XYZ file of C-alpha atoms in Angstrom:
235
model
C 108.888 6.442 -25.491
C 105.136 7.646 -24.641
C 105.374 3.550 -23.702
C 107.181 5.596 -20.387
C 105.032 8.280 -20.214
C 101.724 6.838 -19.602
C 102.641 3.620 -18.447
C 102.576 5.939 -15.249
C 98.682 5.252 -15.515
C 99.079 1.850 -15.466
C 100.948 1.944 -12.326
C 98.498 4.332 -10.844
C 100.117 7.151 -10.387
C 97.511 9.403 -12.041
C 94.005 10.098 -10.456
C 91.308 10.102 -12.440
C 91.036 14.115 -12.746
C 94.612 14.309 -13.443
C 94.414 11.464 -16.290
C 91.219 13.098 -17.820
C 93.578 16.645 -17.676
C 95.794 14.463 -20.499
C 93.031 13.541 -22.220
C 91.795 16.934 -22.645
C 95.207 17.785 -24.137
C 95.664 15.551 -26.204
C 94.406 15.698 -30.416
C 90.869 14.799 -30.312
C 88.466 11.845 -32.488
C 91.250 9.250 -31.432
C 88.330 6.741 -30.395
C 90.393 5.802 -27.148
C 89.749 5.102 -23.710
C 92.006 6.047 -20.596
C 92.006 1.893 -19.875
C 93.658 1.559 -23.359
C 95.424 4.283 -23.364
C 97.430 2.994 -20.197
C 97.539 -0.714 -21.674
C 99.572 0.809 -24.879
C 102.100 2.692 -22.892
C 102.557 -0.422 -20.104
C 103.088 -2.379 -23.749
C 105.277 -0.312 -25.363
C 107.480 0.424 -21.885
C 107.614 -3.895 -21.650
C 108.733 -3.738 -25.200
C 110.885 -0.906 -24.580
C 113.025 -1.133 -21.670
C 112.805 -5.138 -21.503
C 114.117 -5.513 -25.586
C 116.792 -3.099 -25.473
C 118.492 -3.492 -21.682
C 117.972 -7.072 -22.175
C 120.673 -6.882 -25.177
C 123.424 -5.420 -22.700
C 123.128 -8.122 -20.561
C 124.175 -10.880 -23.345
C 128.143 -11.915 -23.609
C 129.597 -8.866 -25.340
C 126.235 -7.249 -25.029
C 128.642 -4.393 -24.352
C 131.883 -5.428 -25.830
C 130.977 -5.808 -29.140
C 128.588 -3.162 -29.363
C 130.508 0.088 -30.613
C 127.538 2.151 -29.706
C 127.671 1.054 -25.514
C 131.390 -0.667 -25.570
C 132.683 0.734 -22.654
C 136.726 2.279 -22.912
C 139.600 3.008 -20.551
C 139.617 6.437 -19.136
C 142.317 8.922 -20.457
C 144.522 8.133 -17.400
C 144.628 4.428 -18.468
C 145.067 4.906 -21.683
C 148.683 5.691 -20.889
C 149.069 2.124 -19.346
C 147.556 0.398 -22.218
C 149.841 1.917 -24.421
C 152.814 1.403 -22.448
C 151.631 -2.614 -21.608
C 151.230 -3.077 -25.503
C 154.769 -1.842 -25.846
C 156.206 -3.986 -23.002
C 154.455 -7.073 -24.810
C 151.672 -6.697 -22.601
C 148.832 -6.994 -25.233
C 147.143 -9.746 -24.162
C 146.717 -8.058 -20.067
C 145.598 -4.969 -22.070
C 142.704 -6.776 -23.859
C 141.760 -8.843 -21.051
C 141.425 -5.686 -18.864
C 139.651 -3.925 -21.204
C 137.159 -6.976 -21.827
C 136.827 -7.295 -18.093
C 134.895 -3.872 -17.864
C 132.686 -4.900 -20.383
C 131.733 -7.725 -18.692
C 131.185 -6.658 -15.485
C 128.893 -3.915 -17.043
C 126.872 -6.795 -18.846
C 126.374 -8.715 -15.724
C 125.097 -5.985 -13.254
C 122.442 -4.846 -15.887
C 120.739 -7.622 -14.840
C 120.051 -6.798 -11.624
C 120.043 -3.277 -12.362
C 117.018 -3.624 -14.898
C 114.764 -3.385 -12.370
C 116.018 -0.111 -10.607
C 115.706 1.349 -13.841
C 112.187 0.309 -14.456
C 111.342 1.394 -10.784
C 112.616 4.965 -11.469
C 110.351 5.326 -14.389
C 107.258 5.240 -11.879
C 108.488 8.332 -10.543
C 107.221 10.429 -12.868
C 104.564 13.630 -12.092
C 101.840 14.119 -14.251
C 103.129 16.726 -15.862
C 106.020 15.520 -17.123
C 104.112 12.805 -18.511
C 101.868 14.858 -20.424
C 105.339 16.486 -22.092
C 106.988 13.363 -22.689
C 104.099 12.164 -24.701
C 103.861 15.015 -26.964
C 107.540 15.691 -26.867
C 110.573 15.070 -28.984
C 111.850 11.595 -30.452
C 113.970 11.552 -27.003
C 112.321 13.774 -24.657
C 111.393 10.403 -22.569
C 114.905 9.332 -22.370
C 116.633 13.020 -21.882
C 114.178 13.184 -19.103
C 115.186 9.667 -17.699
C 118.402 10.668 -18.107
C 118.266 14.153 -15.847
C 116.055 12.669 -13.044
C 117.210 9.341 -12.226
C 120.886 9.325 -12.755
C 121.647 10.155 -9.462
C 119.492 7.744 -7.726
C 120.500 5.176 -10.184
C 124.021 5.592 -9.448
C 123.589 5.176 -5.581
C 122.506 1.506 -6.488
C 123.551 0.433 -9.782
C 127.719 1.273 -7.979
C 127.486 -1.358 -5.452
C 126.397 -4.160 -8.222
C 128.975 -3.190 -10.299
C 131.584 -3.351 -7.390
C 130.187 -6.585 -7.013
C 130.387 -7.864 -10.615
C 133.647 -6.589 -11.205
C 134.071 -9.551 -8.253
C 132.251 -12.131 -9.766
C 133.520 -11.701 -13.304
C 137.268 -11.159 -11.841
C 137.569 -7.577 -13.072
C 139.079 -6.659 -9.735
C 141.860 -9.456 -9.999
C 142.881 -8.466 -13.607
C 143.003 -4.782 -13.396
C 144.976 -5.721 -9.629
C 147.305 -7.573 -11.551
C 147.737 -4.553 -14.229
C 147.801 -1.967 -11.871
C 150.582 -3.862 -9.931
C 152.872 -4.458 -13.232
C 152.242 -0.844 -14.919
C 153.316 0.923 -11.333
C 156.741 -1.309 -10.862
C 157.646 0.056 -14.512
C 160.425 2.630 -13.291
C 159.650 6.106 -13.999
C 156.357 5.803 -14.647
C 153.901 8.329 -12.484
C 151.737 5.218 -9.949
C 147.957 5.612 -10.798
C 145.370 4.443 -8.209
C 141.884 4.672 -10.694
C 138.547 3.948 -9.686
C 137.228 1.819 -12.197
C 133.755 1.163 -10.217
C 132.907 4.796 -10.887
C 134.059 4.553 -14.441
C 132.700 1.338 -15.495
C 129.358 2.530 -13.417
C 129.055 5.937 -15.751
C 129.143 4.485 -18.594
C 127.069 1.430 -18.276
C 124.421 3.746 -17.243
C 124.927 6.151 -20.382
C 124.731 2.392 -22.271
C 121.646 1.685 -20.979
C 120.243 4.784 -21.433
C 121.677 5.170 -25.421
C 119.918 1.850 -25.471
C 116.270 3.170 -24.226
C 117.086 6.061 -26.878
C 117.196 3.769 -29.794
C 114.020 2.173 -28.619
C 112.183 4.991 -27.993
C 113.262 7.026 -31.565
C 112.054 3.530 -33.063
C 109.059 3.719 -31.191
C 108.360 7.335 -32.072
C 109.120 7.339 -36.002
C 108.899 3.932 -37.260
C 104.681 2.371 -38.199
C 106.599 -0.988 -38.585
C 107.744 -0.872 -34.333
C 104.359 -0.314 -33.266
C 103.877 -4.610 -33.180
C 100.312 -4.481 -31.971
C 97.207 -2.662 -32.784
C 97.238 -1.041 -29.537
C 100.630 0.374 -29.965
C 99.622 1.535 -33.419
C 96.415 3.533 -32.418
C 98.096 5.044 -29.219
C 101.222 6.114 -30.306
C 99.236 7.369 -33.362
C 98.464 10.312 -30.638
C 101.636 11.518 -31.159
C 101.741 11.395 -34.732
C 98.921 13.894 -34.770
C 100.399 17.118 -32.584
């Protein structure tokens, strides 16, 4: 995902020393200019993060995709099971699919936090990402803006899990699973949960992108793409 990496230029974030600095590092007789250097990476980070989040956001963008799908935690795993036996299945599956959804909806609005976070990268770490591994973009992604991410992408999941009625259902199965006698009362935060792991969707998502990206002549769909991320193909 060099698409990340430079696309740093395009949003400035390089001087013109600094840029030259990557240039200097980089294989040589590659015939490019900064300008279109920049221009391939801005591409390739449109293609990128815009193709791949965009998928999570569709109906069962999440649901029915076994690589993002989004599961109970082990403490409600115990209450599916016990629903299911109590001839619950139906509550189980809705609650389940509720999750989902509520992760599909706030990646819309999260999208652009994401995007915002990549700007925020130092030179340096641009000039490894580029000549880095087939996910050294996304593990860096990954250890830098999670924490940030989490601070804002919580509150719209909160808030989907409102508009989607996520909070009603799991209310309803909370309420019903705790009246069973005997059972031990569970009191789960399912904000956090379903927040976790629609971030580790999205970013398994940028990871298939960017592997594609890095390994794959046939992803590169312009000429531009082709000749830039050809860079890479020559450390």
């Amino acid at each position: 995902m060099k698409k990340i990496v430079l696309s740093l230029v395009v949003f400035g974030l390089f001087s013109c020393a600094e840029m030259q600095q990557v240039m200097d590092q980089l294989p040589q007789g590659t015939g490019l200019s900064q300008a279109e250097i920049g221009n391939g990476l801005k591409e390739a980070l449109n293609n990128g993060i815009t193709k791949q989040v965009s998928k999570l956001t569709a109906t069962d963008g999440f649901f029915k995709n076994e690589a993002v799908k989004i599961l109970l935690p082990e403490e409600l795993q115990v209450v599916d099971k016990k629903l299911r036996q109590i001839g619950m299945s139906k509550l189980a599956d809705e609650g389940l699919k509720v999750l989902n959804r509520a992760a599909e909806d706030a990646v819309k609005e999260a999208t652009p936090i994401f995007v915002d976070a990549v700007k925020q990268m130092t030179f340096n770490d641009a000039k490894n990402i580029l000549m880095g591994n087939e996910s050294s973009a996304t593990t860096y992604l990954q250890n830098t803006t999670s924490t940030a991410l989490y601070a804002k992408f919580n509150p719209v999941i909160k808030n989907s899990f409102a508009k989607v009625g996520a909070d009603q259902v799991w209310s309803n199965i909370i309420t019903k699973y705790n009246a069973i006698p005997l059972v031990t009362k569970i009191n789960p935060d399912l904000t956090d949960h379903t927040t976790n792991k629609a971030m580790e969707g999205v970013f398994k998502m940028i990871a298939v992108e960017e592997k594609e990206i890095r390994t794959n002549l046939n992803a590169r769909s312009s000429n531009l793409l082709k000749r830039v991320f050809a860079l890479q193909d020559k450390k």
